[in-house]
Amino acid sequence: TIHGFLVVAAVLYAVITSSVMIVIGRRFVMIVERKNQAEAEYRYSLTRVRENSESIALLGGAKEEREGLDRSLSAVIHHWSLLAGQHVRATVVSQGSSLIVPIVPLLLCSPKYLEGSMTLGQMMQAASAFAFVQSAFGWLVDNYPRFADWTANASRVASLMVSLDRLEAEGAEVDNRIRHKVTTGSTAVSLENVSVALDDGKMVLNEFSLSVGHGDRVLIEGESGTGKSTLVRAIAGLWPWGQGNVGVSTGRLLLLPQKSYLPSGTLGRAVAYPEAPNRWSTSQLCNALAKVGLMHLQSQLDCDLPWDQILSGGEKQRLAFARLLLHRPDIIVLDEATSALDAPSQRRMMQLLQAEMGHATIISIGHRADLSAYHSRRVRIGAQRSDRLALSVAVP
Ligand SMILES: Nc1ncnc2c1ncn2[C@@H]1O[C@H](COP(=O)(O)OP(=O)(O)OP(=O)(O)O)[C@@H](O)[C@H]1O
Ligand SMILES: [Mg+2]
């Protein structure tokens, strides 16, 4: 049996130690959050340096990068030392409490023992019962560091969910959103008075309109920074902020972004991307590579190498054309897809596109004068002038 006053004392004792722990560890969660963030930033900077090591070496930026990494590492060490301090204080409270726990009931029972109303055996029994009850109530004190860690991780996930919910709620207000539709009419891609708003409220593509019929080949030109890549984002529905209507017909759309992307893994995966490499046979993959002049890579389709670093800028662009030949999309959007190619290679790629993908609607963006020969229409962004072109290469 345990005396009533000892139960009250056990609860009181737990409340006091838990309160001390909460006061001492009140910055614990914040420090864990900041430590996680500092670690994530450090890992990200290391990865970024590793991926761009060649450009950094060519620019001679090693010293500056090292200083940046050192600053990032110092932040990690600083947050780890703050965290270690918190652990020390938490340990002092929890270990101190477990050292005092056996003495408290003895002190509380001692008057009764001295009075003679309690035997030594009863006092020892009461003391061990007190310790049991106390250990149940002292859960928070024993687990505070783990609890803080869990809270920090949960609040990170919760803040992401809150941001996503806010984005969804804002999405309901259609006034400042570009309306994106899938259409079935005679136009493959239509843009009506599309304006795209940037983060700072600046508008690019002021009320841009364009209608592209099925099988049309439109070349979009404009000075650097006028919003050509932004237009590609609007067509893909990636950038919802702005005004106007975008309609894209049903069928497969494939965009070649200005910054080419190769996934990690085998070369076969890079060619087949975004589909899985086993969608096509090795001979189909080899055939596509041969058509774009990458015969020398045919034997390496199964090699898992850092292809993003190995291939030259022009080779990556030709690989993107091999992707087009495999996927055979109905609508193709090329954002400066031939910018790294010499004139004969560009001619070869564009002629290949015309010969193999005669059915496809093509919207291409480019600065090079000789590109217009492969398009039926030319649109200038900025002035928004539209010219009809005579196709120099017959469309099959
Ligand atoms: N995420 C962004 N946040 C803020 N501004 C942006 C963002 N993306 C683009 N911009 C700005 O919008 C403008 C248009 O950019 P965009 O990339 O569309 O130009 P572009 O016509 O494709 O140029 P280039 O011919 O050099 O590729 C630029 O001034 C650019 O700085
Ligand atoms: Mg661009």
XYZ file of C-alpha atoms and ligand atoms in Angstrom:
428
model
C 0.000 0.000 0.000
C 1.012 3.570 -0.537
C -0.114 6.354 1.706
C -2.349 9.072 0.191
C 0.063 11.860 1.013
C 2.832 9.995 -0.865
C 0.665 9.811 -4.045
C 0.087 13.562 -3.832
C 3.818 14.028 -3.205
C 4.705 11.839 -6.246
C 2.379 13.872 -8.495
C 3.701 17.161 -7.090
C 7.282 15.985 -7.533
C 6.612 15.023 -11.168
C 4.920 18.384 -11.837
C 7.903 20.247 -10.364
C 10.568 18.272 -12.286
C 8.558 18.427 -15.543
C 8.134 22.204 -15.124
C 11.866 22.612 -14.493
C 12.548 20.523 -17.607
C 10.136 22.597 -19.719
C 11.698 25.861 -18.501
C 15.261 24.625 -19.062
C 14.445 22.999 -22.408
C 12.165 25.728 -23.786
C 14.634 26.478 -26.612
C 15.270 22.778 -27.310
C 12.759 22.460 -30.170
C 13.914 25.688 -31.830
C 17.579 24.613 -31.592
C 16.817 21.177 -33.076
C 14.915 22.882 -35.938
C 17.803 25.264 -36.640
C 20.364 22.473 -36.401
C 18.373 20.405 -38.941
C 18.186 23.404 -41.255
C 21.919 24.185 -40.929
C 22.760 20.535 -41.699
C 20.434 20.490 -44.707
C 21.959 23.718 -46.054
C 25.483 22.358 -45.577
C 24.630 19.122 -47.393
C 22.980 21.081 -50.207
C 26.007 23.393 -50.652
C 28.336 20.374 -50.781
C 26.172 18.718 -53.433
C 26.004 21.940 -55.455
C 29.794 22.363 -55.385
C 30.270 18.731 -56.372
C 27.873 19.011 -59.315
C 29.404 22.267 -60.540
C 33.011 21.434 -59.689
C 34.258 21.855 -63.251
C 32.723 25.315 -63.753
C 33.984 26.411 -60.317
C 37.526 25.247 -61.165
C 37.435 26.949 -64.569
C 36.238 30.184 -62.976
C 38.883 29.846 -60.242
C 36.211 30.062 -57.545
C 37.625 27.366 -55.224
C 38.714 29.845 -52.526
C 35.385 31.655 -52.466
C 33.492 28.322 -52.415
C 35.645 27.055 -49.533
C 34.898 30.195 -47.530
C 31.187 29.710 -48.185
C 31.382 26.040 -47.149
C 33.401 26.937 -44.032
C 30.715 29.448 -43.021
C 28.070 26.818 -43.579
C 30.042 24.245 -41.534
C 30.560 26.778 -38.717
C 26.779 27.250 -38.555
C 26.375 23.456 -38.211
C 29.008 23.281 -35.447
C 27.460 26.275 -33.648
C 24.019 24.684 -33.622
C 25.435 21.325 -32.538
C 27.201 23.008 -29.585
C 23.951 24.771 -28.586
C 22.202 21.424 -28.811
C 24.912 19.739 -26.719
C 24.363 22.445 -24.039
C 20.639 21.682 -24.057
C 21.365 17.944 -23.725
C 23.683 18.625 -20.746
C 20.987 20.658 -18.967
C 18.280 18.095 -19.719
C 20.536 15.288 -18.460
C 21.313 17.207 -15.260
C 17.573 17.580 -14.571
C 16.603 13.991 -15.442
C 19.597 12.317 -13.724
C 19.381 14.689 -10.739
C 15.708 13.873 -10.397
C 16.334 10.104 -10.506
C 19.023 10.501 -7.813
C 16.696 12.451 -5.516
C 13.642 10.230 -6.083
C 14.673 7.468 -3.565
C 15.366 10.074 -0.830
C 12.119 12.091 -1.072
C 9.753 9.381 0.268
C 12.207 8.522 3.086
C 12.240 12.159 4.175
C 8.453 12.385 3.918
C 7.928 9.151 5.903
C 10.585 9.828 8.521
C 8.256 11.727 10.957
C 5.892 8.736 10.976
C 8.826 6.345 11.453
C 10.241 8.374 14.335
C 6.767 8.558 15.848
C 6.640 4.774 15.673
C 3.471 4.580 13.527
C 5.477 3.121 10.605
C 7.979 0.265 10.641
C 11.237 0.368 8.679
C 9.852 -2.317 6.321
C 6.693 -0.258 5.625
C 8.802 2.820 5.020
C 10.984 0.953 2.489
C 7.882 -0.459 0.762
C 6.355 3.017 0.548
C 9.627 4.394 -0.827
C 9.783 1.826 -3.625
C 6.087 2.348 -4.435
C 6.782 6.082 -4.595
C 9.611 5.476 -7.046
C 7.303 3.370 -9.275
C 4.528 5.964 -9.323
C 7.052 8.728 -9.867
C 8.681 6.970 -12.820
C 5.264 6.714 -14.495
C 4.578 10.426 -13.967
C 8.123 11.405 -14.918
C 7.800 10.319 -18.563
C 8.315 13.830 -19.898
C 11.502 14.348 -17.859
C 13.022 11.064 -19.071
C 12.082 11.566 -22.730
C 12.391 15.308 -23.209
C 15.233 15.260 -25.821
C 13.437 12.661 -27.948
C 10.186 14.577 -27.562
C 11.891 17.813 -28.704
C 13.381 16.037 -31.719
C 10.001 14.620 -32.677
C 8.278 18.014 -32.210
C 10.870 19.734 -34.425
C 10.370 17.183 -37.226
C 6.582 17.275 -36.891
C 6.501 21.069 -37.014
C 8.660 21.036 -40.159
C 6.190 18.723 -41.899
C 3.226 20.685 -40.508
C 4.591 23.996 -41.840
C 4.938 22.425 -45.302
C 1.336 21.220 -45.132
C 0.119 24.654 -43.996
C 1.938 26.285 -46.936
C 0.433 23.786 -49.402
C -3.056 24.364 -47.947
C -2.579 28.127 -48.235
C -1.523 27.711 -51.874
C -4.609 25.614 -52.569
C -6.871 28.150 -50.855
C -5.300 30.948 -52.911
C -5.810 28.802 -56.032
C -9.559 29.193 -55.543
C -9.246 32.935 -56.262
C -9.208 32.879 -60.053
C -8.549 36.608 -60.516
C -4.780 36.369 -60.298
C -4.447 32.939 -61.893
C -3.819 31.885 -65.461
C -6.678 29.595 -66.457
C -5.340 26.380 -67.956
C -7.646 24.112 -69.969
C -7.422 20.945 -72.011
C -9.152 21.628 -75.328
C -10.453 19.439 -78.131
C -10.975 22.020 -80.911
C -8.951 22.827 -84.009
C -6.168 24.609 -82.152
C -3.343 22.621 -80.606
C -2.231 25.443 -78.304
C -4.028 28.701 -77.675
C -3.044 31.627 -75.493
C -5.512 34.460 -74.910
C -4.251 37.675 -73.341
C -1.768 35.816 -71.173
C 0.249 37.916 -68.719
C 2.591 36.272 -66.253
C 3.226 37.878 -62.867
C 6.661 37.477 -61.284
C 7.442 37.331 -57.545
C 8.007 41.080 -57.352
C 4.686 41.881 -59.044
C 6.368 42.653 -62.402
C 4.418 41.402 -65.412
C 6.076 39.684 -68.349
C 4.342 38.734 -71.621
C 1.812 41.557 -71.370
C -1.474 40.204 -72.724
C 0.197 37.822 -75.153
C -2.091 35.990 -77.571
C -1.212 33.141 -79.878
C -3.192 30.441 -81.601
C -1.385 27.417 -83.002
C -3.323 24.966 -85.181
C -2.654 21.223 -85.347
C 0.501 20.551 -87.351
C 1.582 24.221 -87.292
C 5.236 25.105 -86.781
C 5.646 28.391 -84.997
C 8.918 30.102 -84.208
C 8.876 32.499 -81.273
C 11.603 35.110 -81.173
C 12.426 37.921 -78.832
C 15.264 39.564 -76.993
C 16.787 37.878 -73.965
C 14.639 38.354 -70.876
C 11.427 39.187 -72.738
C 9.680 36.138 -71.311
C 10.070 33.333 -73.845
C 10.896 30.657 -71.268
C 8.135 32.110 -69.085
C 5.758 31.443 -71.973
C 6.886 27.799 -72.000
C 6.139 27.600 -68.264
C 2.674 29.067 -68.866
C 1.957 26.503 -71.623
C 3.052 23.682 -69.308
C 0.893 25.136 -66.499
C 3.911 25.375 -64.204
C 3.499 29.047 -63.360
C -0.101 29.755 -62.334
C 0.236 33.434 -61.320
C -0.945 35.908 -63.890
C -3.952 36.417 -66.122
C -5.462 35.047 -69.302
C -6.365 31.657 -70.736
C -4.121 28.848 -71.914
C -5.602 25.936 -73.815
C -3.622 22.850 -74.800
C -5.297 20.111 -76.833
C -5.501 16.528 -75.699
C -2.577 14.425 -76.855
C 0.957 14.096 -75.744
C 2.952 17.255 -75.064
C 6.713 17.179 -74.665
C 8.744 20.216 -73.753
C 12.484 20.492 -74.141
C 13.532 22.980 -71.456
C 16.250 25.595 -72.004
C 18.354 23.988 -69.265
C 18.650 20.390 -70.397
C 18.194 17.737 -67.763
C 19.658 14.241 -67.653
C 18.565 11.972 -64.821
C 21.210 10.022 -62.921
C 21.649 6.385 -63.930
C 22.274 4.684 -67.234
C 22.427 6.432 -70.604
C 19.402 4.332 -71.638
C 17.431 5.945 -68.821
C 18.503 9.427 -69.979
C 17.345 8.733 -73.552
C 14.015 7.226 -72.493
C 13.299 9.891 -69.849
C 10.572 10.668 -68.703
C 9.441 7.121 -69.565
C 11.141 4.033 -68.151
C 14.047 2.689 -70.276
C 12.411 -0.738 -70.727
C 9.570 0.881 -72.703
C 11.810 0.619 -75.804
C 14.087 -2.172 -76.987
C 17.856 -1.609 -77.114
C 17.726 -1.541 -80.915
C 15.075 1.233 -80.826
C 17.220 3.260 -78.415
C 20.330 2.677 -80.597
C 18.403 3.661 -83.689
C 17.281 6.946 -82.102
C 20.870 7.710 -81.028
C 22.151 6.962 -84.546
C 19.629 9.345 -86.120
C 20.902 12.235 -83.986
C 24.546 11.403 -84.689
C 25.388 9.844 -81.327
C 26.497 6.468 -82.714
C 29.553 6.488 -80.452
C 27.275 6.221 -77.391
C 25.286 3.205 -78.593
C 27.538 0.683 -76.837
C 27.235 2.550 -73.528
C 23.443 2.503 -73.112
C 23.739 0.360 -69.975
C 26.624 2.307 -68.434
C 25.762 4.099 -65.218
C 28.013 7.176 -65.401
C 27.577 10.874 -64.550
C 26.260 11.586 -68.067
C 25.251 15.084 -67.108
C 28.942 15.902 -66.595
C 30.329 13.761 -69.427
C 28.222 14.838 -72.398
C 28.930 18.143 -74.119
C 26.226 20.824 -74.311
C 25.505 19.990 -77.963
C 25.456 16.233 -77.290
C 22.878 16.777 -74.544
C 20.735 18.751 -76.987
C 21.023 16.007 -79.614
C 20.104 13.426 -76.962
C 16.953 15.473 -76.286
C 16.043 15.148 -79.981
C 16.546 11.361 -79.701
C 14.011 11.487 -76.853
C 11.540 13.258 -79.134
C 11.972 10.570 -81.802
C 11.185 7.850 -79.267
C 8.250 9.532 -77.523
C 6.663 10.855 -80.726
C 4.601 13.567 -78.985
C 1.726 15.398 -80.712
C 2.861 18.812 -79.490
C 6.523 19.733 -79.139
C 7.797 22.853 -77.395
C 11.505 23.550 -77.960
C 13.068 26.228 -75.760
C 16.364 27.100 -77.463
C 16.779 23.390 -78.133
C 19.508 23.930 -80.736
C 21.367 26.827 -79.077
C 24.528 24.769 -78.472
C 24.645 23.213 -81.947
C 26.676 24.312 -84.953
C 24.700 25.294 -88.059
C 24.995 21.908 -89.895
C 23.965 19.975 -86.745
C 21.016 22.312 -86.204
C 19.959 21.782 -89.825
C 20.221 18.021 -89.380
C 18.110 18.026 -86.197
C 15.381 20.268 -87.633
C 15.215 18.270 -90.871
C 14.999 15.084 -88.837
C 12.087 16.559 -86.905
C 10.303 17.464 -90.135
C 10.910 14.075 -91.729
C 10.026 11.939 -88.708
C 7.462 14.069 -86.904
C 5.465 15.557 -89.761
C 2.231 15.231 -87.766
C 3.472 17.158 -84.748
C 2.670 20.719 -83.774
C 5.918 22.518 -83.025
C 6.398 25.683 -81.027
C 10.056 26.581 -80.973
C 11.889 29.402 -79.345
C 15.185 30.568 -80.695
C 17.390 33.446 -81.685
C 19.205 31.884 -84.614
C 18.254 33.428 -87.959
C 18.421 30.149 -89.902
C 15.729 28.555 -87.701
C 12.911 30.312 -89.527
C 13.418 28.011 -92.544
C 11.822 25.153 -90.591
C 8.726 27.009 -89.432
C 5.538 28.196 -91.067
C 5.047 31.220 -88.861
C 7.177 33.581 -86.837
C 6.018 35.491 -83.772
C 8.027 38.172 -81.993
C 7.566 38.534 -78.276
C 7.720 42.105 -77.078
C 6.451 43.808 -80.234
C 4.171 40.794 -80.788
C 4.312 40.862 -84.550
C 3.399 37.782 -86.536
C 4.811 36.891 -89.987
C 3.860 34.013 -92.248
C 6.875 32.163 -93.614
C 7.277 30.086 -96.739
C 8.514 26.684 -95.656
C 11.834 25.929 -97.275
C 11.566 22.246 -96.491
C 8.353 20.557 -97.544
C 6.359 19.063 -94.714
C 5.468 15.457 -95.549
N 11.326 32.641 -60.993
C 11.496 33.915 -61.332
N 11.423 34.878 -60.410
C 11.600 36.179 -60.744
N 11.858 36.596 -61.985
C 11.933 35.682 -62.953
C 11.753 34.294 -62.679
N 11.880 33.621 -63.842
C 12.128 34.543 -64.782
N 12.178 35.777 -64.259
C 12.414 37.037 -64.995
O 11.447 37.108 -66.030
C 12.010 37.655 -67.200
C 11.780 36.717 -68.390
O 12.546 35.536 -68.197
P 12.620 34.390 -69.279
O 13.466 33.295 -68.744
O 11.245 34.025 -69.680
O 13.361 35.118 -70.464
P 13.724 34.592 -71.910
O 12.973 35.427 -72.890
O 13.514 33.131 -71.989
O 15.256 34.938 -71.994
P 16.449 34.148 -72.737
O 16.318 34.425 -74.184
O 17.663 34.776 -72.176
O 16.306 32.704 -72.405
C 13.476 37.902 -66.897
O 13.637 39.267 -66.607
C 13.769 37.060 -65.668
O 14.740 37.659 -64.865
Mg 14.721 31.517 -72.117
